[in-house]
Coordinates of C-alpha atoms and ligand atoms in Angstrom, one line a residue:
M1 CA -8.1 -24.9 8.4
S2 CA -7.3 -25.1 11.9
D3 CA -5.1 -22.7 12.4
E4 CA -7.4 -19.6 10.5
Y5 CA -9.6 -17.3 12.1
I6 CA -11.4 -16.4 8.8
R7 CA -12.1 -18.9 6.4
V8 CA -13.5 -17.5 3.3
E9 CA -15.6 -20.2 0.7
N10 CA -16.4 -19.5 -2.9
L11 CA -17.2 -16.3 -1.9
K12 CA -19.8 -14.3 -4.6
K13 CA -21.2 -11.5 -4.9
Y14 CA -23.3 -9.9 -8.2
F15 CA -25.8 -7.0 -8.6
A16 CA -28.5 -7.0 -11.2
T17 CA -27.9 -4.1 -13.6
K18 CA -29.7 -3.1 -16.5
R19 CA -27.0 -4.8 -18.9
G20 CA -27.2 -8.4 -16.9
M21 CA -25.3 -9.0 -13.6
L22 CA -22.4 -7.3 -12.8
H23 CA -19.7 -9.6 -11.2
A24 CA -18.3 -7.5 -8.4
V25 CA -16.4 -10.8 -6.5
D26 CA -16.5 -14.1 -8.2
D27 CA -15.6 -16.6 -6.9
V28 CA -13.3 -16.1 -4.1
S29 CA -11.4 -18.0 -1.3
F30 CA -8.6 -17.6 1.3
G31 CA -8.4 -17.7 4.7
I32 CA -6.3 -15.0 7.8
K33 CA -5.5 -16.3 10.8
R34 CA -5.5 -15.0 14.1
G35 CA -3.6 -11.8 14.8
E36 CA -2.9 -11.2 10.8
T37 CA -2.9 -8.8 8.3
L38 CA -4.2 -9.1 5.1
G39 CA -3.6 -6.4 2.6
L40 CA -6.1 -6.6 -0.1
V41 CA -4.9 -4.3 -3.2
G42 CA -6.5 -3.9 -6.6
E43 CA -7.4 -1.1 -9.2
S44 CA -10.8 0.8 -8.3
G45 CA -13.8 -1.1 -9.2
C46 CA -11.8 -4.4 -8.8
G47 CA -14.2 -5.9 -6.5
K48 CA -11.8 -5.8 -3.1
S49 CA -14.6 -3.0 -1.4
T50 CA -17.3 -5.2 -1.5
L51 CA -15.5 -8.4 -1.0
G52 CA -14.7 -6.5 2.8
R53 CA -18.8 -5.7 3.1
C54 CA -19.2 -9.3 2.7
L55 CA -16.8 -10.5 5.1
I56 CA -18.5 -8.4 7.8
R57 CA -22.0 -9.1 6.0
L58 CA -22.8 -5.3 5.4
L59 CA -23.7 -6.8 2.3
D60 CA -25.1 -9.9 1.5
S61 CA -23.3 -12.2 -0.3
T62 CA -24.8 -13.9 -3.6
S63 CA -22.7 -17.3 -2.4
G64 CA -20.4 -19.4 -0.9
K65 CA -18.9 -18.4 3.0
V66 CA -17.3 -16.5 5.1
L67 CA -16.6 -19.1 8.5
L68 CA -15.4 -17.4 11.4
R69 CA -14.1 -19.0 14.4
N70 CA -16.4 -19.5 17.4
D71 CA -16.0 -17.6 20.6
D72 CA -14.9 -20.5 22.7
G73 CA -12.3 -21.4 19.3
N74 CA -14.2 -24.7 18.7
G75 CA -15.5 -25.0 15.3
Y76 CA -17.1 -22.0 12.8
T77 CA -20.1 -20.2 12.5
D78 CA -20.7 -18.6 8.7
I79 CA -21.8 -15.4 8.9
T80 CA -23.1 -15.3 5.5
K81 CA -26.2 -18.1 7.4
A82 CA -26.2 -16.1 10.8
S83 CA -29.5 -15.7 11.9
P84 CA -30.6 -11.9 13.3
K85 CA -30.2 -12.6 17.0
E86 CA -26.6 -14.4 16.3
M87 CA -25.6 -11.3 13.8
K88 CA -26.2 -9.1 16.9
A89 CA -23.8 -11.0 18.6
L90 CA -21.2 -11.5 15.6
R91 CA -21.5 -7.2 15.7
K92 CA -19.3 -6.9 18.3
R93 CA -16.7 -8.7 17.4
V94 CA -16.1 -7.7 13.5
Q95 CA -15.8 -3.7 12.6
I96 CA -14.7 -1.8 10.2
V97 CA -13.1 1.4 9.6
F98 CA -14.2 3.4 6.6
Q99 CA -12.0 6.0 3.9
D100 CA -13.3 9.5 4.6
P101 CA -13.8 9.6 8.0
Y102 CA -16.3 12.8 7.5
S103 CA -18.6 11.5 5.6
C104 CA -19.4 8.6 8.0
L105 CA -19.5 10.9 11.1
N106 CA -22.5 12.6 12.4
P107 CA -21.5 16.0 11.9
R108 CA -23.8 17.3 14.8
L109 CA -22.2 14.5 17.2
S110 CA -19.5 15.6 19.4
V111 CA -16.4 13.0 19.9
W112 CA -17.5 12.0 22.8
E113 CA -21.2 11.6 21.1
L114 CA -19.1 9.8 18.6
I115 CA -17.8 6.9 20.7
A116 CA -19.9 7.0 22.9
E117 CA -22.3 5.8 20.0
P118 CA -21.9 2.3 19.3
L119 CA -22.0 1.7 23.2
I120 CA -24.7 3.0 23.9
V121 CA -26.7 1.2 20.7
N122 CA -26.1 -2.1 22.2
N123 CA -26.3 -1.4 25.9
I124 CA -23.0 -2.2 27.0
Y125 CA -22.7 -0.2 30.0
S126 CA -25.4 0.9 32.9
S127 CA -23.0 2.7 34.4
K128 CA -22.7 6.5 33.8
N129 CA -19.5 6.3 35.4
E130 CA -18.5 3.5 33.8
M131 CA -19.3 4.2 30.4
R132 CA -16.9 7.6 30.7
K133 CA -14.4 5.6 32.2
R134 CA -14.9 3.5 28.6
I135 CA -14.8 7.0 26.5
R136 CA -11.7 8.5 28.3
S137 CA -9.8 4.9 27.7
L138 CA -10.4 5.1 23.8
M139 CA -9.3 8.1 22.7
D140 CA -6.4 7.4 25.4
T141 CA -6.0 4.7 23.0
V142 CA -6.0 6.1 19.6
G143 CA -4.5 9.4 20.7
L144 CA -7.1 12.3 21.0
A145 CA -6.4 14.0 24.0
E146 CA -8.9 14.7 26.6
R147 CA -9.8 18.2 25.7
L148 CA -11.6 17.5 22.3
E149 CA -13.9 15.5 24.1
N150 CA -16.5 18.2 22.9
S151 CA -14.9 19.4 19.7
Y152 CA -17.3 18.0 16.5
P153 CA -15.9 16.4 13.6
H154 CA -15.4 19.8 11.3
E155 CA -13.4 21.6 13.4
L156 CA -10.5 18.7 13.4
D157 CA -8.4 17.8 11.1
G158 CA -8.2 14.2 8.7
G159 CA -6.0 12.1 11.0
R160 CA -8.1 13.5 14.3
R161 CA -11.3 12.6 12.2
Q162 CA -10.1 9.4 11.6
R163 CA -9.1 8.1 15.0
I164 CA -12.7 8.7 15.7
G165 CA -13.5 6.5 13.4
I166 CA -11.0 3.9 14.8
A167 CA -12.1 4.7 18.3
R168 CA -15.9 4.3 17.6
S169 CA -14.7 0.7 15.6
L170 CA -12.4 -0.5 18.8
A171 CA -15.7 0.0 21.1
L172 CA -16.8 -3.2 21.3
N173 CA -14.1 -5.1 21.7
P174 CA -14.3 -6.5 17.9
E175 CA -11.5 -9.3 17.2
F176 CA -11.6 -9.3 13.1
I177 CA -11.4 -5.5 11.7
V178 CA -11.9 -5.0 7.6
L179 CA -9.6 -1.5 7.3
D180 CA -11.7 0.1 3.6
E181 CA -8.5 2.7 2.5
P182 CA -8.2 4.3 6.0
V183 CA -5.2 6.6 5.2
S184 CA -6.6 7.2 1.4
A185 CA -7.9 10.4 2.1
L186 CA -5.3 12.0 4.3
D187 CA -2.0 13.6 4.1
V188 CA 1.4 11.6 4.0
C189 CA 2.8 12.1 7.2
I190 CA -0.5 12.1 9.1
Q191 CA -0.8 8.6 7.1
A192 CA 2.4 7.6 8.1
Q193 CA 1.0 8.1 12.2
I194 CA -2.5 6.1 11.5
L195 CA -1.0 3.2 9.9
N196 CA 1.8 3.4 13.1
L197 CA -1.4 3.4 15.1
L198 CA -3.1 0.3 13.7
N199 CA 0.2 -1.6 14.0
A200 CA 0.5 -0.9 17.6
L201 CA -3.2 -1.4 18.6
Q202 CA -3.1 -5.0 16.7
K203 CA 0.2 -5.7 18.3
E204 CA -1.4 -4.9 21.9
Y205 CA -5.2 -6.4 21.3
K206 CA -3.6 -9.4 18.7
Y207 CA -6.9 -7.8 16.6
T208 CA -7.0 -9.8 12.5
Y209 CA -6.7 -7.6 10.1
V210 CA -8.2 -7.0 6.2
F211 CA -6.3 -3.6 5.1
I212 CA -7.9 -2.7 2.2
S213 CA -6.1 -0.4 -0.8
H214 CA -5.3 0.6 -4.4
N215 CA -1.8 1.8 -3.3
L216 CA 0.6 -1.5 -2.9
S217 CA 3.2 0.2 -1.1
V218 CA 0.7 1.5 2.0
V219 CA -0.3 -2.3 2.1
R220 CA 3.7 -3.9 1.6
H221 CA 4.2 -1.5 5.7
V222 CA 1.1 -3.3 7.5
S223 CA 0.5 -6.8 5.8
D224 CA 1.7 -9.9 6.7
R225 CA 0.4 -11.6 3.7
I226 CA -1.0 -10.0 -0.1
A227 CA -3.8 -10.7 -2.3
V228 CA -4.1 -8.8 -5.3
M229 CA -7.8 -8.4 -7.0
Y230 CA -8.2 -8.2 -10.6
L231 CA -12.0 -7.6 -11.9
G232 CA -13.7 -9.3 -9.1
Q233 CA -11.2 -11.8 -8.9
I234 CA -7.8 -12.9 -6.5
V235 CA -4.9 -13.5 -8.8
E236 CA -2.1 -13.4 -6.9
L237 CA -1.9 -14.5 -3.2
S238 CA 1.7 -14.2 -1.3
E239 CA 3.4 -13.8 1.8
Y240 CA 3.9 -9.9 1.2
K241 CA 8.2 -9.9 0.7
E242 CA 7.8 -13.0 -1.3
L243 CA 4.9 -11.0 -3.6
F244 CA 7.2 -7.9 -3.6
D245 CA 10.8 -10.2 -4.5
K246 CA 9.1 -13.3 -7.0
P247 CA 5.8 -11.8 -8.1
L248 CA 4.5 -14.5 -10.5
H249 CA 1.3 -13.4 -12.2
P250 CA 1.5 -10.1 -14.8
Y251 CA -1.0 -7.9 -13.6
T252 CA 1.1 -8.2 -9.9
Q253 CA 4.0 -7.5 -12.1
A254 CA 3.1 -4.3 -13.5
L255 CA 1.4 -2.7 -10.7
L256 CA 5.3 -3.1 -9.0
S257 CA 6.6 -1.7 -12.0
A258 CA 5.1 1.4 -11.2
I259 CA 6.1 1.9 -7.4
P260 CA 9.0 4.5 -7.4
L261 CA 12.6 2.9 -6.2
A262 CA 14.2 3.9 -3.2
K263 CA 17.9 3.5 -4.2
L264 CA 18.6 5.4 -7.6
D265 CA 21.2 2.7 -8.8
V266 CA 18.3 0.0 -9.0
K267 CA 16.6 0.3 -12.5
R268 CA 13.3 -1.7 -13.2
E269 CA 11.3 -1.9 -16.2
R270 CA 8.1 -0.3 -16.1
I271 CA 5.5 -2.0 -17.8
I272 CA 2.5 0.2 -19.3
L273 CA -0.6 -1.6 -18.4
E274 CA -2.2 -1.4 -22.4
G275 CA -5.9 -2.1 -22.9
D276 CA -9.3 -1.2 -21.0
V277 CA -10.4 -3.3 -18.0
P278 CA -12.8 -5.7 -19.5
S279 CA -16.6 -5.4 -18.0
P280 CA -17.7 -6.5 -15.1
I281 CA -21.1 -7.2 -16.3
E282 CA -21.1 -11.2 -18.0
P283 CA -17.2 -11.3 -17.8
P284 CA -15.6 -13.8 -20.3
N285 CA -15.1 -17.3 -18.9
A286 CA -11.5 -16.9 -20.3
C287 CA -8.2 -15.1 -18.4
R288 CA -10.6 -11.5 -17.3
F289 CA -6.6 -10.3 -17.9
A290 CA -6.0 -11.7 -21.1
G291 CA -6.6 -8.1 -23.1
R292 CA -3.8 -6.1 -21.4
C293 CA -1.8 -9.1 -20.6
R294 CA 1.4 -9.0 -23.3
Y295 CA 1.9 -12.8 -23.1
A296 CA -1.5 -13.3 -23.4
T297 CA -1.9 -16.7 -25.8
D298 CA -5.1 -18.4 -27.4
K299 CA -5.4 -20.3 -24.5
C300 CA -5.6 -17.5 -22.2
R301 CA -8.5 -16.4 -24.1
S302 CA -10.4 -19.1 -23.7
V303 CA -9.5 -21.2 -20.6
P304 CA -9.8 -19.5 -17.4
P305 CA -6.9 -19.7 -15.4
A306 CA -7.4 -20.9 -11.8
L307 CA -5.7 -19.8 -8.5
T308 CA -3.0 -22.6 -7.5
E309 CA -0.4 -22.6 -5.4
V310 CA 2.8 -22.3 -7.3
L311 CA 5.5 -22.4 -4.6
T312 CA 5.0 -23.2 -0.8
G313 CA 2.4 -20.4 0.4
H314 CA 2.0 -18.6 -2.9
Y315 CA -1.0 -18.8 -5.6
A316 CA -1.3 -17.2 -8.2
A317 CA -4.2 -17.7 -11.5
C318 CA -2.1 -17.5 -14.7
H319 CA -1.4 -20.5 -16.5
Y320 CA 2.4 -19.8 -17.6
A321 CA 3.2 -18.8 -13.7
K322 CA 5.4 -21.5 -13.2
E323 CA 7.4 -20.8 -16.2
N324 CA 7.3 -17.1 -13.9
V325 CA 9.3 -19.1 -10.9
K326 CA 12.2 -19.8 -13.4
Q327 CA 12.4 -16.6 -14.9
Ligands
SF4_1 FE1 -1.6 -13.7 -19.1 FE2 -2.5 -15.9 -19.7 FE3 -1.4 -15.5 -17.2 FE4 -3.8 -13.8 -17.8 S1 -3.3 -16.9 -18.0 S2 -2.0 -13.6 -16.8 S3 -3.2 -13.3 -20.0 S4 -0.4 -15.5 -19.2

């Protein structure tokens, strides 16, 4: 754990519903190094956004730990147990960018006011001049022209609105940013601009990112490693290239088979998943993918597979992942 910036241990987030406990995030563990991007991918409802919110304590977890390396590099603080006073300091170090910038920006505030808001709330500057300089510099960093400072969100396109969201998240000089589907609501060409911006910012400021998306091809362009989630659990975790070249979990294989290939002469079998995703309310004590997996056996239907290191740094939660290595 020595070189990890953030360490998540056995994290669970359950919601009480009328029909029972909904297991949104169910015993998830992983680490992320400083300056690394971990892609978190899966179908909608798999728990990836809930996990992202628990990482920065926008949601309180049911149990488990989220250990964040201390400012001075010595030891870790468990964000799930931080006191309100500790949380106030931690809030400056962890931030989030949401999917739909329009719904999370106050329509009554101008670009200037929106970017100033986190600086004012946290009492960062006593001098107006200093704050003005900081806002101009943030606008410049995210590629917002100075002439837009008096514009309102409804006057701007989706890309510019997302740039405001990013500027707000950078305002307090964070170290760790959860990017929750940051480009899903944008046109394809604007998606590329925002992804390039996020990459450039990370290179310059060494941010640590968790990039959440339902789209594996988007995640591939920004991630160092990718974690695939299914029904509240991580089923595969690997360096991004190896995950694409040698997926070990049948669910990852199915997701990858749905991505169109750029080369016309390369053929890949399209795996159509049949069956329904089981209910996240009191899920079965077995492999949660068994009802849709073409390789499922009796063992899969009665014994839950643990997330195991099958190849160096490549983890999979499948009883037969080792056999997949040989194929
Ligand atoms: Fe499929 Fe069994 Fe592996 Fe689950 S454990 S993914 S059902 S082969």
